XYZ file of C-alpha atoms in Angstrom:
733
model
C 55.040 -99.516 -151.978
C 55.728 -102.863 -154.799
C 59.421 -104.245 -154.280
C 60.422 -102.455 -157.521
C 60.672 -99.161 -156.342
C 61.544 -100.665 -152.747
C 64.736 -102.103 -154.117
C 65.831 -98.759 -155.604
C 65.119 -96.568 -152.882
C 67.166 -98.671 -150.276
C 69.826 -98.816 -153.480
C 70.007 -94.819 -154.082
C 69.649 -94.666 -149.767
C 72.639 -96.780 -149.972
C 74.954 -94.944 -152.323
C 74.207 -91.532 -150.162
C 75.669 -92.499 -147.940
C 78.556 -94.263 -149.295
C 79.795 -90.608 -150.784
C 79.047 -89.222 -147.567
C 81.363 -90.953 -145.303
C 84.491 -89.763 -145.079
C 87.497 -91.538 -146.532
C 90.418 -93.369 -144.107
C 93.395 -91.117 -143.569
C 91.969 -87.912 -144.320
C 93.327 -86.529 -140.696
C 96.364 -84.882 -139.978
C 99.846 -86.773 -138.468
C 102.856 -86.287 -136.828
C 105.576 -86.531 -139.150
C 109.321 -87.433 -137.648
C 112.641 -85.836 -138.549
C 113.039 -85.383 -142.427
C 115.877 -87.288 -143.941
C 117.798 -86.651 -147.109
C 118.791 -89.937 -149.255
C 122.016 -88.214 -150.734
C 122.812 -86.036 -148.149
C 122.643 -88.346 -145.300
C 125.146 -91.352 -144.045
C 123.699 -95.091 -143.410
C 123.584 -94.034 -139.971
C 121.605 -90.679 -139.740
C 118.303 -93.361 -140.509
C 117.839 -93.443 -137.291
C 114.542 -91.635 -134.556
C 114.133 -91.350 -131.359
C 110.904 -89.149 -129.304
C 112.813 -86.242 -129.954
C 112.723 -86.587 -133.514
C 109.662 -88.740 -134.150
C 106.830 -86.492 -132.382
C 105.098 -90.561 -132.021
C 107.001 -91.975 -129.501
C 106.178 -91.459 -126.360
C 108.181 -88.670 -124.839
C 108.300 -87.200 -120.790
C 110.145 -84.002 -121.266
C 111.588 -84.606 -118.077
C 113.481 -87.769 -119.229
C 115.252 -86.093 -122.173
C 118.390 -86.739 -120.767
C 119.070 -90.831 -120.081
C 115.674 -90.854 -123.621
C 118.569 -88.986 -125.940
C 121.718 -90.983 -123.886
C 122.515 -93.470 -126.338
C 123.385 -95.606 -123.501
C 120.635 -95.362 -121.573
C 118.707 -95.069 -124.652
C 115.558 -95.408 -122.452
C 111.553 -95.564 -124.482
C 111.038 -95.537 -128.159
C 114.075 -96.493 -131.414
C 113.474 -96.713 -135.091
C 116.153 -97.352 -137.382
C 117.469 -98.542 -140.536
C 120.390 -100.449 -140.866
C 122.102 -102.847 -143.611
C 122.231 -106.110 -142.521
C 122.239 -107.254 -146.414
C 123.793 -106.477 -148.995
C 121.021 -107.381 -151.577
C 120.051 -103.597 -152.081
C 122.341 -101.845 -150.337
C 122.522 -99.035 -147.745
C 120.394 -96.194 -147.276
C 121.346 -92.351 -148.031
C 124.494 -90.827 -149.873
C 125.937 -94.442 -150.893
C 122.346 -95.472 -151.838
C 120.666 -92.694 -152.312
C 118.069 -94.075 -154.583
C 117.792 -97.694 -152.980
C 114.093 -97.501 -151.186
C 114.042 -101.347 -150.055
C 114.107 -102.562 -146.395
C 115.280 -106.009 -146.395
C 114.451 -108.348 -144.205
C 115.631 -106.994 -140.361
C 116.461 -103.671 -141.580
C 113.860 -102.328 -140.198
C 114.165 -102.400 -136.268
C 111.894 -101.038 -132.984
C 113.001 -100.992 -130.149
C 111.818 -99.931 -126.534
C 113.334 -99.660 -122.803
C 111.372 -98.934 -119.771
C 111.945 -96.129 -117.734
C 111.507 -95.382 -113.706
C 108.403 -92.905 -112.942
C 107.438 -91.579 -109.781
C 104.547 -91.634 -108.389
C 102.353 -88.936 -108.582
C 101.112 -89.329 -104.818
C 105.287 -89.145 -104.331
C 106.141 -86.266 -106.270
C 102.929 -84.064 -105.496
C 103.415 -84.102 -101.389
C 107.105 -84.769 -101.706
C 106.827 -87.684 -99.719
C 109.547 -90.712 -99.207
C 111.215 -93.189 -96.545
C 108.783 -93.647 -94.465
C 106.807 -92.014 -95.286
C 105.720 -93.691 -98.655
C 102.361 -96.575 -97.871
C 104.007 -99.466 -97.192
C 101.984 -101.233 -99.939
C 103.557 -98.768 -102.280
C 107.468 -100.462 -101.899
C 109.205 -97.351 -102.744
C 108.801 -93.933 -105.366
C 108.768 -95.542 -108.221
C 107.353 -97.541 -110.850
C 108.908 -99.008 -114.380
C 106.874 -97.676 -117.891
C 107.554 -98.933 -120.791
C 105.736 -97.852 -124.161
C 105.221 -99.965 -126.853
C 103.940 -98.587 -130.428
C 103.392 -95.276 -128.156
C 101.076 -96.531 -126.291
C 102.228 -96.638 -122.551
C 102.154 -100.039 -120.638
C 103.735 -100.780 -117.016
C 107.072 -103.186 -116.896
C 105.870 -105.402 -113.975
C 108.320 -106.087 -111.305
C 110.567 -104.467 -114.077
C 110.580 -106.896 -116.756
C 110.370 -105.276 -120.446
C 108.466 -108.589 -121.165
C 106.135 -108.458 -118.666
C 103.131 -105.729 -119.516
C 100.038 -104.516 -117.765
C 98.132 -101.400 -118.975
C 97.537 -98.094 -117.663
C 93.912 -97.411 -116.917
C 94.243 -94.461 -114.840
C 96.954 -92.012 -114.338
C 95.834 -88.492 -112.759
C 97.940 -85.790 -112.856
C 99.385 -83.469 -110.449
C 96.791 -80.394 -110.156
C 93.743 -83.916 -111.668
C 91.278 -83.668 -109.645
C 88.226 -86.041 -109.609
C 84.994 -85.072 -107.001
C 82.079 -87.393 -106.568
C 78.996 -87.494 -104.736
C 77.299 -89.913 -102.822
C 76.294 -92.459 -104.893
C 78.381 -91.235 -108.176
C 80.449 -94.216 -109.914
C 83.608 -93.047 -111.828
C 83.945 -94.946 -115.329
C 87.775 -95.239 -114.969
C 88.043 -97.503 -118.107
C 88.385 -101.186 -119.206
C 85.361 -102.029 -116.661
C 86.853 -100.372 -113.402
C 85.131 -98.014 -112.169
C 84.806 -96.186 -108.360
C 81.660 -95.533 -106.574
C 81.488 -93.355 -103.225
C 78.450 -95.332 -101.134
C 78.456 -92.960 -98.192
C 80.119 -89.667 -96.119
C 79.992 -89.333 -92.627
C 77.748 -86.961 -90.562
C 80.839 -85.512 -89.474
C 81.806 -84.599 -92.971
C 85.346 -86.573 -92.569
C 85.211 -89.973 -93.484
C 84.065 -91.742 -97.240
C 82.504 -95.476 -98.296
C 84.223 -96.165 -101.497
C 84.693 -99.654 -103.716
C 86.500 -99.789 -106.426
C 84.842 -102.733 -108.720
C 85.495 -104.406 -112.365
C 82.612 -105.258 -114.606
C 80.192 -104.074 -111.615
C 82.485 -106.737 -108.933
C 83.916 -105.373 -106.011
C 87.224 -105.687 -106.035
C 88.661 -103.683 -102.677
C 86.344 -101.773 -100.679
C 87.746 -99.262 -97.603
C 86.539 -96.216 -95.597
C 89.286 -92.977 -95.333
C 89.214 -90.735 -92.988
C 90.587 -87.510 -94.201
C 92.708 -86.679 -91.467
C 95.446 -84.788 -92.836
C 98.072 -87.684 -92.841
C 98.640 -89.330 -95.671
C 98.726 -92.584 -93.694
C 95.035 -92.656 -93.676
C 94.156 -90.433 -97.229
C 96.187 -92.901 -99.111
C 94.560 -96.025 -100.419
C 96.297 -98.656 -101.863
C 95.549 -102.002 -103.259
C 97.676 -104.682 -104.489
C 96.996 -108.159 -106.314
C 99.062 -111.195 -107.951
C 99.515 -110.970 -111.255
C 102.120 -111.301 -114.035
C 105.061 -113.201 -112.068
C 104.703 -111.706 -109.813
C 103.179 -111.383 -106.193
C 101.646 -108.744 -103.841
C 101.699 -106.194 -106.875
C 100.906 -102.718 -106.749
C 97.911 -101.969 -109.225
C 96.084 -99.539 -107.269
C 96.006 -96.223 -106.231
C 93.918 -93.371 -104.781
C 94.440 -90.339 -102.192
C 91.001 -88.582 -100.497
C 91.843 -84.610 -100.806
C 88.434 -83.843 -99.100
C 85.354 -84.998 -98.066
C 82.349 -82.567 -97.753
C 78.949 -83.325 -95.689
C 76.440 -80.480 -96.751
C 73.004 -80.440 -96.076
C 72.562 -80.909 -99.395
C 75.071 -82.875 -100.878
C 77.580 -85.205 -99.453
C 81.535 -85.301 -101.599
C 84.910 -86.811 -101.575
C 88.187 -85.138 -103.237
C 90.152 -87.889 -105.227
C 93.839 -87.374 -106.203
C 96.647 -89.228 -107.679
C 95.016 -91.253 -108.258
C 96.436 -94.999 -110.556
C 95.239 -98.066 -112.106
C 96.291 -100.722 -114.223
C 94.751 -103.565 -115.403
C 96.156 -106.298 -113.043
C 93.861 -109.242 -115.610
C 95.154 -109.072 -118.756
C 99.072 -109.354 -118.404
C 100.553 -109.336 -121.882
C 103.529 -111.094 -121.669
C 105.795 -111.053 -124.945
C 108.487 -114.023 -126.014
C 110.635 -114.196 -129.050
C 108.984 -114.766 -132.041
C 106.218 -112.932 -131.187
C 104.700 -110.457 -133.845
C 102.555 -107.314 -133.459
C 101.624 -104.375 -135.684
C 103.888 -106.455 -138.906
C 106.969 -106.710 -136.806
C 108.633 -109.784 -135.448
C 109.723 -109.879 -132.185
C 113.732 -111.136 -131.907
C 115.019 -109.833 -128.733
C 112.659 -110.075 -125.362
C 114.581 -109.443 -122.212
C 113.610 -108.005 -118.393
C 115.400 -104.774 -119.946
C 113.893 -104.048 -123.247
C 112.562 -105.174 -126.704
C 113.844 -105.200 -130.598
C 111.505 -106.177 -132.417
C 112.383 -106.196 -136.588
C 110.579 -106.176 -140.126
C 110.134 -110.090 -141.092
C 109.724 -110.059 -144.277
C 110.653 -107.158 -147.542
C 109.497 -103.374 -146.941
C 109.300 -101.699 -150.562
C 108.384 -97.830 -150.025
C 106.266 -96.059 -152.254
C 108.788 -93.549 -153.292
C 105.171 -90.917 -154.263
C 104.887 -87.805 -152.325
C 100.983 -88.751 -153.374
C 101.063 -92.291 -151.136
C 102.565 -93.521 -147.971
C 104.719 -97.238 -146.942
C 102.687 -98.649 -143.683
C 105.011 -100.602 -141.313
C 103.076 -100.989 -138.653
C 99.295 -100.322 -138.288
C 99.512 -96.596 -137.904
C 103.035 -95.932 -138.816
C 104.578 -94.976 -142.500
C 107.333 -93.924 -143.977
C 106.041 -90.398 -146.504
C 108.764 -89.577 -148.952
C 108.978 -86.967 -151.322
C 109.050 -88.060 -155.223
C 111.645 -89.235 -156.689
C 114.641 -86.907 -157.745
C 113.778 -84.541 -154.868
C 117.072 -85.218 -152.972
C 119.901 -82.966 -152.951
C 121.563 -82.041 -156.337
C 118.309 -83.674 -158.128
C 119.754 -86.947 -156.771
C 118.023 -89.651 -154.264
C 114.360 -88.404 -151.821
C 113.214 -86.993 -148.507
C 112.289 -89.454 -146.283
C 110.337 -89.163 -142.828
C 107.983 -91.492 -140.207
C 104.939 -90.622 -139.661
C 101.632 -91.284 -137.682
C 97.821 -91.020 -139.062
C 96.094 -88.732 -136.106
C 92.472 -91.032 -137.282
C 91.454 -91.499 -134.204
C 88.923 -89.314 -132.460
C 91.259 -87.880 -129.204
C 93.894 -84.411 -128.640
C 97.198 -85.227 -129.614
C 100.307 -82.796 -129.066
C 102.845 -82.014 -132.262
C 105.753 -81.400 -131.359
C 108.881 -79.528 -132.664
C 112.724 -80.972 -132.572
C 114.100 -80.454 -128.433
C 116.711 -77.895 -127.561
C 119.079 -78.591 -124.189
C 119.261 -74.559 -122.673
C 122.239 -76.459 -121.166
C 124.364 -77.728 -124.594
C 123.032 -75.319 -127.281
C 123.768 -72.507 -128.423
C 121.527 -69.116 -128.852
C 121.537 -69.640 -133.205
C 119.978 -72.831 -132.312
C 116.924 -72.238 -131.509
C 115.301 -71.965 -134.242
C 112.723 -74.411 -136.322
C 111.054 -75.071 -139.856
C 108.813 -76.923 -141.299
C 110.923 -80.135 -141.216
C 111.535 -79.775 -137.374
C 108.597 -78.523 -136.536
C 105.449 -80.677 -137.784
C 102.640 -78.063 -137.458
C 104.223 -76.128 -140.334
C 102.487 -76.283 -143.323
C 105.138 -78.900 -145.377
C 104.841 -79.623 -148.673
C 107.714 -82.027 -149.250
C 108.790 -81.629 -152.565
C 109.692 -78.488 -152.286
C 112.690 -80.098 -148.775
C 115.052 -77.730 -150.452
C 113.585 -74.481 -150.862
C 112.263 -74.654 -147.738
C 115.849 -76.104 -145.700
C 117.896 -73.753 -148.142
C 118.511 -70.771 -145.837
C 118.628 -67.983 -149.104
C 115.119 -69.127 -150.796
C 113.723 -70.291 -147.018
C 110.211 -71.091 -148.534
C 107.482 -71.749 -146.024
C 107.085 -70.880 -142.097
C 110.416 -70.758 -139.868
C 110.373 -69.632 -135.974
C 113.381 -68.330 -133.804
C 114.652 -67.193 -131.080
C 117.147 -64.117 -131.234
C 118.710 -62.118 -128.917
C 118.219 -57.918 -129.522
C 118.038 -56.605 -126.101
C 120.767 -57.927 -123.403
C 118.079 -57.325 -120.854
C 117.403 -61.214 -119.774
C 119.473 -62.223 -122.295
C 120.187 -64.905 -124.242
C 118.317 -67.995 -124.247
C 121.203 -71.071 -124.673
C 124.576 -72.176 -123.241
C 125.732 -68.678 -122.071
C 122.731 -68.161 -119.928
C 120.641 -71.771 -119.709
C 118.783 -70.733 -117.072
C 116.925 -67.536 -118.971
C 113.215 -68.550 -119.730
C 112.604 -64.465 -121.010
C 111.538 -63.339 -124.761
C 112.253 -59.287 -124.566
C 110.156 -57.454 -126.197
C 111.136 -58.041 -130.667
C 112.970 -61.535 -129.620
C 110.197 -63.957 -130.798
C 110.506 -64.429 -134.084
C 107.621 -65.816 -136.947
C 108.616 -65.274 -140.783
C 106.650 -67.059 -143.754
C 107.266 -66.336 -147.790
C 105.348 -67.756 -150.341
C 105.911 -70.638 -152.265
C 105.019 -72.058 -155.887
C 102.493 -74.507 -156.502
C 101.824 -76.413 -159.707
C 98.046 -76.493 -160.098
C 96.519 -80.783 -160.215
C 94.947 -79.960 -163.437
C 98.080 -79.307 -164.511
C 100.758 -81.952 -163.423
C 98.244 -85.132 -163.181
C 97.591 -84.474 -166.750
C 101.223 -83.020 -168.240
C 99.948 -80.009 -170.020
C 102.175 -77.350 -170.891
C 102.813 -75.009 -173.401
C 98.801 -74.341 -175.194
C 97.439 -77.181 -173.478
C 97.613 -75.155 -170.523
C 93.922 -73.413 -170.387
C 94.267 -69.892 -171.570
C 92.028 -68.527 -168.123
C 94.808 -70.738 -165.823
C 97.624 -67.680 -167.341
C 100.344 -70.226 -166.828
C 100.981 -73.962 -164.444
C 101.583 -72.862 -161.402
C 100.059 -71.007 -158.658
C 101.694 -68.792 -154.896
C 100.891 -70.522 -152.172
C 101.663 -68.431 -148.666
C 100.992 -71.089 -145.257
C 100.370 -68.350 -142.240
C 100.771 -69.306 -138.763
C 99.817 -73.255 -140.497
C 97.247 -71.661 -142.624
C 97.221 -72.005 -146.489
C 96.497 -69.415 -148.137
C 96.948 -68.151 -151.719
C 99.474 -65.307 -152.361
C 97.761 -63.387 -154.863
C 99.740 -62.099 -158.389
C 102.844 -63.754 -156.078
C 101.933 -60.763 -153.324
C 102.322 -62.322 -149.771
C 100.761 -59.216 -148.283
C 97.483 -60.390 -149.967
C 95.970 -63.209 -149.365
C 92.937 -64.935 -150.412
C 91.524 -68.404 -148.834
C 91.928 -72.228 -150.234
C 88.361 -73.401 -149.954
C 89.174 -76.495 -151.992
C 91.917 -78.390 -153.634
C 91.185 -81.695 -154.610
C 94.472 -84.053 -154.696
C 96.095 -86.171 -157.499
C 93.375 -89.369 -157.115
C 91.402 -87.364 -155.154
C 87.273 -87.652 -157.227
C 83.866 -86.317 -156.651
C 81.069 -87.933 -157.915
C 77.458 -86.232 -158.422
C 74.465 -87.002 -159.730
C 71.806 -85.077 -161.310
C 70.190 -82.517 -158.598
C 72.790 -82.970 -156.115
C 75.329 -80.479 -154.534
C 78.681 -81.006 -153.573
C 79.585 -78.270 -149.878
C 82.748 -76.718 -151.136
C 83.358 -74.448 -148.035
C 82.599 -70.603 -146.872
C 79.578 -70.870 -148.489
C 80.563 -70.990 -152.804
C 78.578 -74.613 -153.663
C 79.182 -76.975 -157.231
C 75.780 -77.872 -158.317
C 75.411 -80.463 -161.073
C 71.262 -79.917 -162.850
C 71.031 -82.064 -166.171
C 73.021 -84.612 -167.680
C 72.242 -85.282 -171.380
C 70.564 -88.179 -173.108
C 74.044 -89.184 -174.855
C 75.423 -89.391 -171.842
C 78.051 -87.255 -172.440
C 77.638 -83.643 -170.880
C 77.477 -82.308 -167.687
C 74.988 -78.467 -167.107
C 75.944 -77.715 -163.847
C 76.436 -74.051 -161.623
C 79.052 -73.055 -159.438
C 77.008 -70.968 -156.350
C 78.092 -68.852 -154.213
C 75.260 -68.698 -150.835
C 72.479 -69.579 -152.782
C 73.661 -66.926 -156.096
C 74.664 -68.485 -158.961
C 78.386 -67.068 -160.049
C 79.902 -69.215 -162.639
C 77.603 -72.092 -165.049
C 78.665 -74.042 -167.296
C 77.703 -77.213 -170.322
C 80.443 -79.406 -170.167
C 81.834 -81.973 -172.526
C 83.538 -85.236 -171.535
C 85.266 -85.192 -175.058
C 88.686 -86.593 -174.187
C 90.028 -83.764 -174.229
C 91.112 -80.839 -171.919
C 89.701 -77.884 -173.152
C 86.630 -79.843 -173.521
C 87.007 -81.502 -170.255
C 88.660 -78.492 -167.795
C 86.466 -75.422 -166.408
C 87.786 -72.217 -164.741
C 86.129 -68.862 -163.977
C 88.240 -65.257 -163.259
C 87.465 -62.237 -160.856
C 88.652 -59.246 -160.124
C 89.935 -59.531 -156.717
C 93.002 -58.245 -154.267
C 95.551 -55.736 -156.928
C 94.711 -57.229 -159.925
C 91.884 -58.585 -162.385
C 91.239 -61.542 -163.607
C 92.694 -63.680 -160.871
C 91.991 -67.154 -161.452
C 89.949 -68.507 -158.845
C 88.165 -71.383 -159.710
C 89.103 -74.966 -161.267
C 87.936 -77.761 -162.129
C 87.773 -81.239 -164.515
C 85.003 -83.047 -165.275
C 85.955 -86.607 -166.028
C 83.543 -88.705 -167.265
C 79.938 -88.263 -167.273
C 77.329 -91.160 -167.015
C 73.141 -91.442 -168.383
C 71.948 -94.481 -166.788
C 68.269 -96.163 -166.717
C 68.635 -94.911 -162.602
C 71.355 -92.179 -162.449
C 72.517 -89.617 -164.218
C 76.061 -88.869 -162.756
C 79.374 -86.778 -163.597
C 82.492 -87.269 -161.827
C 85.106 -83.664 -161.017
C 88.646 -83.572 -160.253
C 91.251 -81.170 -159.550
C 88.731 -79.007 -158.344
C 90.740 -75.652 -157.162
C 89.091 -73.079 -155.594
C 90.112 -70.236 -153.094
C 87.916 -67.157 -151.680
C 87.423 -64.088 -154.123
C 85.424 -61.889 -151.659
C 87.491 -61.930 -148.567
C 90.852 -60.807 -149.299
C 93.091 -60.784 -146.622
C 95.146 -57.512 -146.723
C 97.999 -57.002 -144.390
C 100.673 -53.949 -143.516
C 103.205 -53.559 -141.365
C 101.417 -52.870 -137.611
C 99.310 -55.717 -138.158
C 99.173 -57.829 -135.410
C 97.828 -61.341 -135.682
C 97.304 -63.969 -133.367
C 98.856 -62.039 -130.835
C 102.675 -61.266 -132.624
C 102.376 -58.071 -134.367
C 103.532 -57.520 -138.400
C 107.127 -55.988 -138.721
C 107.492 -56.872 -142.434
C 105.567 -56.855 -145.372
C 106.309 -57.218 -148.373
C 105.454 -58.731 -151.273
C 108.325 -61.108 -150.763
C 106.914 -62.486 -147.434
C 106.422 -61.124 -144.250
C 107.786 -61.119 -140.576
C 106.247 -61.171 -137.022
C 107.510 -60.402 -133.553
C 106.451 -60.435 -129.903
C 105.195 -56.878 -129.539
C 105.114 -57.271 -124.857
C 108.103 -59.024 -123.051
C 106.970 -63.017 -123.008
C 107.734 -64.936 -119.773
C 108.715 -69.257 -120.592
C 106.913 -71.082 -117.685
C 109.275 -73.786 -117.417
C 107.320 -76.626 -115.768
C 106.707 -79.881 -117.276
C 103.120 -79.372 -116.595
C 102.262 -76.050 -118.454
C 102.521 -74.535 -121.064
C 103.063 -71.201 -122.679
C 101.256 -69.666 -125.172
C 103.097 -67.182 -128.138
C 99.932 -67.621 -130.197
C 96.058 -69.114 -130.290
C 96.878 -72.319 -131.012
C 101.158 -72.514 -130.613
C 103.037 -72.710 -127.253
C 106.188 -73.932 -125.609
C 106.942 -76.589 -122.962
C 109.554 -77.008 -121.189
C 110.803 -79.321 -118.579
C 111.234 -78.856 -115.372
C 113.718 -76.019 -113.646
C 116.971 -77.743 -114.109
C 116.108 -80.919 -116.598
C 118.696 -80.097 -119.199
C 122.730 -79.174 -118.728
C 124.664 -77.207 -116.950
C 121.511 -76.288 -114.946
C 119.777 -75.895 -117.844
C 115.747 -76.880 -119.398
C 114.727 -78.711 -122.687
C 112.362 -76.787 -124.495
C 110.257 -77.113 -128.102
C 107.443 -75.187 -129.824
C 103.886 -77.250 -130.114
C 101.118 -77.127 -130.780
C 97.395 -79.555 -130.358
C 95.211 -80.738 -132.577
C 92.189 -82.503 -131.646
C 90.312 -85.433 -134.160
C 87.040 -85.313 -133.525
C 84.520 -88.728 -133.524
C 82.306 -88.629 -136.684
C 78.532 -88.014 -136.351
C 76.511 -91.432 -137.745
C 74.954 -91.087 -140.506
C 70.885 -91.178 -140.143
C 68.969 -93.463 -142.093
C 69.060 -92.644 -145.646
C 65.387 -94.552 -145.828
C 63.445 -92.585 -143.298
C 64.629 -89.318 -145.373
C 63.579 -89.889 -148.297
C 60.491 -91.568 -146.195
C 59.522 -88.267 -145.254
C 60.102 -86.316 -149.206
C 57.281 -84.510 -150.405
C 57.544 -84.127 -154.235
C 54.249 -82.048 -155.800
C 52.763 -82.318 -159.078
C 54.113 -78.236 -159.870
C 57.426 -79.680 -159.134
C 57.238 -82.168 -162.430
C 59.225 -79.661 -164.438
C 61.539 -79.268 -162.425
C 64.730 -81.312 -162.460
C 64.594 -83.509 -159.263
C 67.420 -85.652 -157.552
C 66.443 -88.733 -155.473
C 65.197 -86.471 -152.181
C 62.719 -84.203 -154.532
C 64.177 -80.975 -154.134
C 64.166 -78.836 -156.893
C 67.199 -77.962 -158.931
C 68.421 -74.214 -158.764
C 65.972 -71.771 -161.035
C 67.769 -71.713 -164.552
C 70.767 -69.543 -165.024
C 73.060 -68.300 -168.145
C 75.454 -70.573 -169.397
C 79.006 -70.635 -169.981
C 79.913 -73.552 -172.341
C 83.173 -74.814 -172.051
C 83.745 -77.123 -175.015
C 84.675 -76.805 -178.689
C 81.944 -74.151 -179.470
C 82.610 -72.152 -176.411
C 82.326 -68.630 -179.268
C 78.757 -69.608 -180.158
C 76.305 -67.687 -178.669
C 74.330 -69.244 -174.861
C 71.541 -70.200 -177.261
C 73.184 -71.698 -179.745
C 74.664 -73.407 -177.456
C 71.541 -74.488 -175.745
C 70.429 -76.495 -179.098
C 73.277 -78.307 -179.378
C 71.955 -79.892 -175.827
C 69.044 -81.755 -177.442
C 68.783 -84.404 -174.541
C 68.249 -81.497 -171.139
C 64.020 -80.929 -172.243
C 63.730 -84.744 -172.640
C 65.400 -86.335 -169.712
C 63.658 -82.655 -167.489
C 60.614 -84.769 -168.497
C 61.293 -88.157 -168.008
C 62.428 -87.399 -164.368
C 59.078 -85.333 -164.118
C 56.734 -88.010 -164.850
C 59.304 -89.943 -162.544
C 58.527 -87.692 -159.637
C 54.316 -88.323 -160.763
C 54.880 -91.814 -160.658
C 56.825 -91.577 -156.783
C 54.008 -88.889 -155.409
C 51.118 -91.587 -156.339
C 52.770 -94.737 -155.175
């Protein structure tokens, strides 16, 4: 292969890989409690671990986390110390500028009991001597847990490993446990009697501790601890483990480890005044806690499509301007991107059964982050008389077990029908309409209006067909206002659920594109669209009969631009909106979804309730699922006020690592282009374009016949020939 074709291949390969990479920030997020700048006073712009789910929240410590005089854990607040731009809140609802030092992040350490101590019920002399006491001090710093060495918030050590109370790690002889940060634990031998194990702790392959432990039923024998000099302290505990059992079999010998606790003694983070972390400057660094503030002015972008980052991963999200109460001000909340692989918990607002009465046990989209929350619809989401979107509440309709709350703070049983989930559709404007500022006659006729109705059902967005909550269609694709999809000739866009959009050809003048919408390989719609600067020409819509309606809109797209180059021809699509017309979900009374039964199914909304009794497990280490993915999490019994407990709804979100893209150059090297394909339009991989379908034309000449329309695009035949010759050239080379 000579240099020019090879170079072109590499350029195409690189560009293809670029298009396959997912944009940053496409994952889920954790939201904090929302604040309305025209309704909240200045002192209400604050969040703690119960109101911002990104913060570390050990539920059994709830009382000391919400007590302002103790204030364990993390807090974020906005305070007015500079009159340059005024205060936030009712006195200045349109203000969106944080002057230097007005954004305050603070964190204080809190005490924790070693699992070895709490799970085995140790106290006094039964606690291993090297542990010093039953407790250590943990400090969350930008949501990451650290150990405060000698209870000093300015000396932090990373937690490398911390087994839960029920966690076990079984290791065979010769196996190694990767604890993290270069630390490993290796089992070397088990004695012939099967009651002793020899193991070692290593760091980067170098042994730092070694022990022979006998599982004789005593804590003194089975527990192993290790200390070292780090931070400003001598003989600081950094490793704890417990050999729960040892086994010698005819084939395998093994040991079981529990309550393991390890901190990184070799990398101590020392924090001082003036240091800067994640864009915030340390203003107070003392043994009792840390306070950081913004060193520079922060201008919050009041735009629902934009984020204003104030740390590496935390940001402020707002509504558009004027979406606050009475059309004044805006909605604001802190949030965190979930971009790193892992499993995250999204919590709802916490409630204390010893303080909150029965009427308080309710959550909406502003207080439970699992629910769909379009921030610009805030007013109608929180207005109880309108109540758009999803809601979850507990009501007392059966006196068998009483109500949750202050009247019976220890009650943890929901009788039949006492857990209620409701959802109502809300109107949304098509992006094509909102982004292009369309109204009246400028809106494409097939769209019917500027709006459609969306209904969230167990946090999944659906379209309510003809604004009927009992007839739902899945949203397959919905491009954001700034989203673009670029497709070369021959490329296919996988929209989801078997739907694809394929670009077949671009005319020689580079202003028309022929594309088709397909489902499972079958052409549903096809069009030649001209990018002539008019919505009438550049927008394409498609309707079908589905649900109980005729000519229902199911597809919208907009050809933003078309390009014909010497190497590539391509088209750019925006505002694409697609629903699944072939799979309508019809909901009726008596149906059951995710363990809840439909009690009310009407055009205006749905109400579901628990068909059976739900017994909430009042245990901080356990979850009580009430749907496939939503559950109640509680503290242990008695951790609330007046003998009650803490409770909140939650869901777990898993962010998976993206697979590494395969070598595009290798893929291209495997391409086979045969001579009989030279009359077909080919993409860069040599695959055939779809057979020529019946073509719908979306331009000013749409009333003319298909044949006449085809004649208006003379460049397509020539383009096919050129690409065919290129294919032969590549084949011969």
